């Protein structure tokens, strides 16, 4: 080491000024007594441009741009070994070759392992500028920051003009007195405690913020930021304390406003319920902002019909709005200040304002409420009385508007809080109401759409289900949690020819009006395809084509592409039960399998081939036939019933089977119990359950005959049929049956292929069926007056309740149903 000019004993800079400078960014190095560098900081690297890898392990002498002075170095080292340290100025060599003047400090010696070491810290020496003392005095006196000097007893010895103005206490009254004696409302004891801590520890305290009162503005709290640091004399003794104070009320209020608005974001609008959102706003604002808050919403906002509000640019509106009290909150239990209660019709607007306030007006601030005001006494006498009774003294009314729509009015009132509302409070109230208004409007829009979707869905589901004499039917339906939207689950029971019954249950992917509307289209399609007597696998194939077509339509719609995915999917299970054969034909498209409970309580899930969901296309479906004993229980359901919170469908199906293993129970009770126990909490998906108990059509209600392919056989078959109808006690239908049988059998013998068979079924109606081996469909003709034939099916259509044809593996069946005569 080489010493330069201006050597100073001890660790204090000349005149004490430099000792106050921050040394946290100084370059630092550790050097052994032999002059070897063993430590090198980033600050040193920045000062001399040399990395630790270049310096550590090398000699410190090559870093000095001065002639060597061994005697002086030895003297400095001896001084540091004595524990006093050394400081001075030297010239160091930068990596690029230039010389740098630096102020160097050398610490007392210490040991690192076996080596004696010294800590060196340096900073580049800068030119010092001097300022005239009058300038310094002017700066301290006129600084925008309040400053004061306190003695060791914390009494004022000096203060500037700014502090005198902030505190509102003249300088003459401050000098020689303590803060707690002058400003008791300014947290004086806490501040004096901080001052004592600084005097004891010597550690400054910076930017301590607090709220307090002052004589300069005794009616309003201000926020202050204060810093304290000790004053040290030439002998290193603390001689006093200096503190600086800055009025940061605006910053404090802005931060408070931002904090409360952010906090309101998590507290207001937690649900899609209009009234709940209004109440959350009132709950949040009391007592943070006001002592009493009321939220009044326009009646259409609370309605689920129509648009639900007035547009703010829709032209003139009524002078007095029709509103309802949506929320109340007070620091007093029971809200005794309120003139109206929640749900009551109100029309309150602060006098002299009219409907224009809600449509386009700004927030209203009334700093001082005067109950004797003539307008209040004339227009709001009941409220004027409450103002007087409960000491309501300040008011803010903020119109609630969102998306160019007027929603209502929120009013904030203070009574126990003695401070009147200020302009800052209006900003906060405006922000809170704006956030709540957006949530209210979202809830209003959602409620309207959800109500429309539920109404649509309910109108599309069957009102009454009947399985005739073949089935006893019960159904259970539970809509999804309203926050998740209406789903697309549906079920249906479709009467078919031959006393058969079609059973269907399906689930459209998605929620909302789109899902409900799609469900309605698919339900209608299933009914149409079922009336065409299609077997389950063919019906699902046609339904799959329909879903593909609907998806393509949505994909072509620009609006749909921007609002929803173009893929439209669904699952479906379709079954046909024949009470004569007691067989059930089932096909499914991505849907859970049916559950069967025998009459003795045995539960099974039949192995029905699982086809793909509807809407994928290109894959086929298969029909599975299962035999059902009489009084068997068949259950069809959607996945929402069995998924549960654990999302384990197999476990849910097991629970469903256990609940249904009571075949002797009432079917409706069994259905309601199963739904209630499996769905104990709201689910994100709809739940549908269709239960049927099967019945067989006994042999005493079925009659069939083989028909020879001979026109002469028609008379014999016709006679047998009429005798059977008479035996069933249906004499009124003898002539009609004779004609229908004659026409159908004659057509089969004339145009179809053998074998030909006639079957009569006595159920809710009398059914005549003629089967043959031909796949040619019959055609209803309108014969001319000159034609000798072609009127057979026309007569059948006129006499029968309905008629049609269905295809079988062996050919086709032509059928006609005749209404039974009313019982006597």
mmCIF file of C-alpha atoms in Angstrom, residues 403-577:
data_model
loop_
_atom_site.group_PDB
_atom_site.id
_atom_site.type_symbol
_atom_site.label_atom_id
_atom_site.label_comp_id
_atom_site.label_asym_id
_atom_site.label_seq_id
_atom_site.Cartn_x
_atom_site.Cartn_y
_atom_site.Cartn_z
ATOM 1 C CA UNK A 403 -73.066 -0.997 -20.221
ATOM 2 C CA UNK A 404 -75.173 2.066 -21.019
ATOM 3 C CA UNK A 405 -77.918 0.782 -18.726
ATOM 4 C CA UNK A 406 -79.403 2.412 -15.612
ATOM 5 C CA UNK A 407 -79.723 -0.091 -12.766
ATOM 6 C CA UNK A 408 -80.493 1.843 -9.581
ATOM 7 C CA UNK A 409 -79.045 4.073 -6.863
ATOM 8 C CA UNK A 410 -76.661 3.449 -3.955
ATOM 9 C CA UNK A 411 -76.658 5.884 -1.035
ATOM 10 C CA UNK A 412 -73.897 6.182 1.596
ATOM 11 C CA UNK A 413 -74.617 8.046 4.846
ATOM 12 C CA UNK A 414 -72.516 8.902 7.896
ATOM 13 C CA UNK A 415 -73.789 9.425 11.418
ATOM 14 C CA UNK A 416 -71.471 7.991 14.098
ATOM 15 C CA UNK A 417 -68.387 8.894 12.081
ATOM 16 C CA UNK A 418 -68.110 12.646 12.763
ATOM 17 C CA UNK A 419 -66.135 13.409 9.588
ATOM 18 C CA UNK A 420 -68.198 14.591 6.643
ATOM 19 C CA UNK A 421 -67.738 13.000 3.261
ATOM 20 C CA UNK A 422 -65.066 14.627 1.082
ATOM 21 C CA UNK A 423 -64.297 14.525 -2.620
ATOM 22 C CA UNK A 424 -61.925 11.574 -2.050
ATOM 23 C CA UNK A 425 -64.797 9.616 -0.544
ATOM 24 C CA UNK A 426 -66.887 10.323 -3.642
ATOM 25 C CA UNK A 427 -64.145 8.799 -5.819
ATOM 26 C CA UNK A 428 -64.082 5.701 -3.648
ATOM 27 C CA UNK A 429 -67.889 5.414 -3.625
ATOM 28 C CA UNK A 430 -67.969 5.803 -7.405
ATOM 29 C CA UNK A 431 -65.410 3.017 -7.896
ATOM 30 C CA UNK A 432 -67.196 0.655 -5.520
ATOM 31 C CA UNK A 433 -70.578 1.258 -7.141
ATOM 32 C CA UNK A 434 -69.135 0.937 -10.667
ATOM 33 C CA UNK A 435 -67.649 -2.456 -9.804
ATOM 34 C CA UNK A 436 -70.863 -3.597 -8.116
ATOM 35 C CA UNK A 437 -72.992 -2.283 -11.018
ATOM 36 C CA UNK A 438 -71.040 -4.419 -13.468
ATOM 37 C CA UNK A 439 -71.589 -7.461 -11.241
ATOM 38 C CA UNK A 440 -75.303 -6.651 -10.910
ATOM 39 C CA UNK A 441 -75.630 -6.310 -14.666
ATOM 40 C CA UNK A 442 -73.808 -9.609 -15.192
ATOM 41 C CA UNK A 443 -76.124 -11.266 -12.686
ATOM 42 C CA UNK A 444 -79.186 -9.680 -14.322
ATOM 43 C CA UNK A 445 -78.148 -10.865 -17.770
ATOM 44 C CA UNK A 446 -77.283 -14.314 -16.503
ATOM 45 C CA UNK A 447 -80.558 -14.619 -14.589
ATOM 46 C CA UNK A 448 -82.540 -13.639 -17.659
ATOM 47 C CA UNK A 449 -80.688 -16.108 -19.889
ATOM 48 C CA UNK A 450 -80.832 -18.856 -17.272
ATOM 49 C CA UNK A 451 -84.578 -18.356 -16.804
ATOM 50 C CA UNK A 452 -85.109 -18.470 -20.550
ATOM 51 C CA UNK A 453 -82.998 -21.623 -20.824
ATOM 52 C CA UNK A 454 -84.851 -23.308 -17.951
ATOM 53 C CA UNK A 455 -88.194 -22.340 -19.452
ATOM 54 C CA UNK A 456 -87.132 -23.667 -22.832
ATOM 55 C CA UNK A 457 -85.800 -26.844 -21.312
ATOM 56 C CA UNK A 458 -88.924 -27.455 -19.250
ATOM 57 C CA UNK A 459 -91.143 -26.865 -22.268
ATOM 58 C CA UNK A 460 -89.187 -29.428 -24.271
ATOM 59 C CA UNK A 461 -89.257 -32.172 -21.645
ATOM 60 C CA UNK A 462 -92.404 -34.348 -21.548
ATOM 61 C CA UNK A 463 -95.117 -33.212 -19.139
ATOM 62 C CA UNK A 464 -96.691 -36.655 -18.776
ATOM 63 C CA UNK A 465 -95.072 -40.034 -19.374
ATOM 64 C CA UNK A 466 -97.119 -43.120 -20.033
ATOM 65 C CA UNK A 467 -96.070 -46.610 -20.949
ATOM 66 C CA UNK A 468 -99.598 -47.919 -21.519
ATOM 67 C CA UNK A 469 -100.245 -51.367 -20.157
ATOM 68 C CA UNK A 470 -96.717 -52.497 -21.095
ATOM 69 C CA UNK A 471 -94.828 -50.321 -18.636
ATOM 70 C CA UNK A 472 -95.237 -48.480 -15.367
ATOM 71 C CA UNK A 473 -93.190 -45.277 -15.648
ATOM 72 C CA UNK A 474 -91.584 -42.810 -13.220
ATOM 73 C CA UNK A 475 -88.980 -40.132 -13.893
ATOM 74 C CA UNK A 476 -86.707 -37.833 -11.936
ATOM 75 C CA UNK A 477 -84.996 -34.732 -13.231
ATOM 76 C CA UNK A 478 -82.665 -32.325 -11.419
ATOM 77 C CA UNK A 479 -81.232 -29.284 -13.239
ATOM 78 C CA UNK A 480 -77.579 -28.370 -12.896
ATOM 79 C CA UNK A 481 -76.238 -25.829 -10.426
ATOM 80 C CA UNK A 482 -77.458 -22.437 -11.740
ATOM 81 C CA UNK A 483 -73.876 -21.138 -11.796
ATOM 82 C CA UNK A 484 -73.002 -23.795 -14.361
ATOM 83 C CA UNK A 485 -76.006 -23.146 -16.614
ATOM 84 C CA UNK A 486 -78.796 -25.303 -17.934
ATOM 85 C CA UNK A 487 -77.716 -28.612 -19.416
ATOM 86 C CA UNK A 488 -79.089 -30.687 -22.266
ATOM 87 C CA UNK A 489 -80.287 -33.897 -20.592
ATOM 88 C CA UNK A 490 -83.583 -35.348 -21.817
ATOM 89 C CA UNK A 491 -85.694 -38.476 -21.619
ATOM 90 C CA UNK A 492 -88.854 -39.702 -23.266
ATOM 91 C CA UNK A 493 -91.322 -42.601 -23.483
ATOM 92 C CA UNK A 494 -92.708 -43.138 -26.999
ATOM 93 C CA UNK A 495 -95.697 -45.449 -27.690
ATOM 94 C CA UNK A 496 -95.031 -47.687 -30.706
ATOM 95 C CA UNK A 497 -97.131 -50.091 -32.701
ATOM 96 C CA UNK A 498 -97.836 -53.591 -31.475
ATOM 97 C CA UNK A 499 -98.121 -52.448 -27.833
ATOM 98 C CA UNK A 500 -94.399 -51.805 -27.852
ATOM 99 C CA UNK A 501 -92.825 -48.787 -26.112
ATOM 100 C CA UNK A 502 -89.693 -46.805 -27.026
ATOM 101 C CA UNK A 503 -87.507 -45.528 -24.206
ATOM 102 C CA UNK A 504 -84.868 -42.865 -24.738
ATOM 103 C CA UNK A 505 -82.455 -40.902 -22.553
ATOM 104 C CA UNK A 506 -79.801 -38.510 -23.839
ATOM 105 C CA UNK A 507 -77.316 -35.824 -22.881
ATOM 106 C CA UNK A 508 -76.134 -32.912 -25.061
ATOM 107 C CA UNK A 509 -72.619 -31.617 -24.443
ATOM 108 C CA UNK A 510 -72.498 -28.090 -23.015
ATOM 109 C CA UNK A 511 -74.787 -25.768 -21.095
ATOM 110 C CA UNK A 512 -77.074 -22.820 -21.703
ATOM 111 C CA UNK A 513 -79.764 -22.009 -24.227
ATOM 112 C CA UNK A 514 -77.800 -23.616 -27.051
ATOM 113 C CA UNK A 515 -77.682 -26.951 -25.235
ATOM 114 C CA UNK A 516 -81.380 -26.754 -24.337
ATOM 115 C CA UNK A 517 -82.367 -25.900 -27.921
ATOM 116 C CA UNK A 518 -80.199 -28.705 -29.304
ATOM 117 C CA UNK A 519 -81.772 -31.107 -26.829
ATOM 118 C CA UNK A 520 -85.213 -30.130 -28.147
ATOM 119 C CA UNK A 521 -84.156 -30.763 -31.749
ATOM 120 C CA UNK A 522 -82.718 -34.168 -30.905
ATOM 121 C CA UNK A 523 -85.781 -35.161 -28.873
ATOM 122 C CA UNK A 524 -88.032 -34.242 -31.781
ATOM 123 C CA UNK A 525 -85.807 -36.183 -34.166
ATOM 124 C CA UNK A 526 -85.944 -39.299 -31.952
ATOM 125 C CA UNK A 527 -89.734 -39.130 -31.838
ATOM 126 C CA UNK A 528 -89.891 -38.821 -35.620
ATOM 127 C CA UNK A 529 -87.450 -41.661 -36.227
ATOM 128 C CA UNK A 530 -89.214 -43.837 -33.644
ATOM 129 C CA UNK A 531 -92.531 -43.278 -35.423
ATOM 130 C CA UNK A 532 -90.834 -44.582 -38.549
ATOM 131 C CA UNK A 533 -90.444 -47.896 -36.651
ATOM 132 C CA UNK A 534 -86.659 -47.902 -36.940
ATOM 133 C CA UNK A 535 -84.695 -50.404 -34.873
ATOM 134 C CA UNK A 536 -82.427 -48.845 -32.198
ATOM 135 C CA UNK A 537 -79.153 -49.118 -34.147
ATOM 136 C CA UNK A 538 -80.593 -47.486 -37.267
ATOM 137 C CA UNK A 539 -82.253 -44.761 -35.236
ATOM 138 C CA UNK A 540 -78.926 -43.839 -33.600
ATOM 139 C CA UNK A 541 -77.206 -43.850 -36.996
ATOM 140 C CA UNK A 542 -79.719 -41.312 -38.341
ATOM 141 C CA UNK A 543 -79.389 -39.287 -35.140
ATOM 142 C CA UNK A 544 -75.617 -39.282 -35.568
ATOM 143 C CA UNK A 545 -76.046 -37.829 -39.075
ATOM 144 C CA UNK A 546 -78.302 -35.122 -37.661
ATOM 145 C CA UNK A 547 -75.741 -34.110 -35.014
ATOM 146 C CA UNK A 548 -73.036 -33.938 -37.692
ATOM 147 C CA UNK A 549 -75.278 -31.691 -39.758
ATOM 148 C CA UNK A 550 -76.006 -29.425 -36.797
ATOM 149 C CA UNK A 551 -72.277 -29.158 -36.052
ATOM 150 C CA UNK A 552 -71.631 -28.161 -39.664
ATOM 151 C CA UNK A 553 -74.323 -25.482 -39.428
ATOM 152 C CA UNK A 554 -72.722 -24.041 -36.322
ATOM 153 C CA UNK A 555 -69.307 -24.137 -37.992
ATOM 154 C CA UNK A 556 -70.640 -22.049 -40.879
ATOM 155 C CA UNK A 557 -72.091 -19.465 -38.525
ATOM 156 C CA UNK A 558 -69.590 -16.633 -37.935
ATOM 157 C CA UNK A 559 -71.217 -15.683 -34.620
ATOM 158 C CA UNK A 560 -71.048 -19.260 -33.406
ATOM 159 C CA UNK A 561 -67.369 -19.487 -34.272
ATOM 160 C CA UNK A 562 -66.612 -16.489 -32.119
ATOM 161 C CA UNK A 563 -68.704 -17.568 -29.139
ATOM 162 C CA UNK A 564 -68.504 -21.338 -28.901
ATOM 163 C CA UNK A 565 -66.789 -24.387 -30.228
ATOM 164 C CA UNK A 566 -68.215 -25.664 -33.495
ATOM 165 C CA UNK A 567 -68.266 -29.288 -32.347
ATOM 166 C CA UNK A 568 -71.652 -30.407 -31.087
ATOM 167 C CA UNK A 569 -71.744 -33.749 -29.299
ATOM 168 C CA UNK A 570 -74.317 -35.825 -27.464
ATOM 169 C CA UNK A 571 -74.818 -39.252 -25.941
ATOM 170 C CA UNK A 572 -77.998 -41.288 -26.240
ATOM 171 C CA UNK A 573 -79.531 -44.647 -25.323
ATOM 172 C CA UNK A 574 -82.584 -45.941 -27.163
ATOM 173 C CA UNK A 575 -84.529 -49.078 -26.189
ATOM 174 C CA UNK A 576 -87.694 -50.732 -27.469
ATOM 175 C CA UNK A 577 -89.662 -53.017 -25.149
#
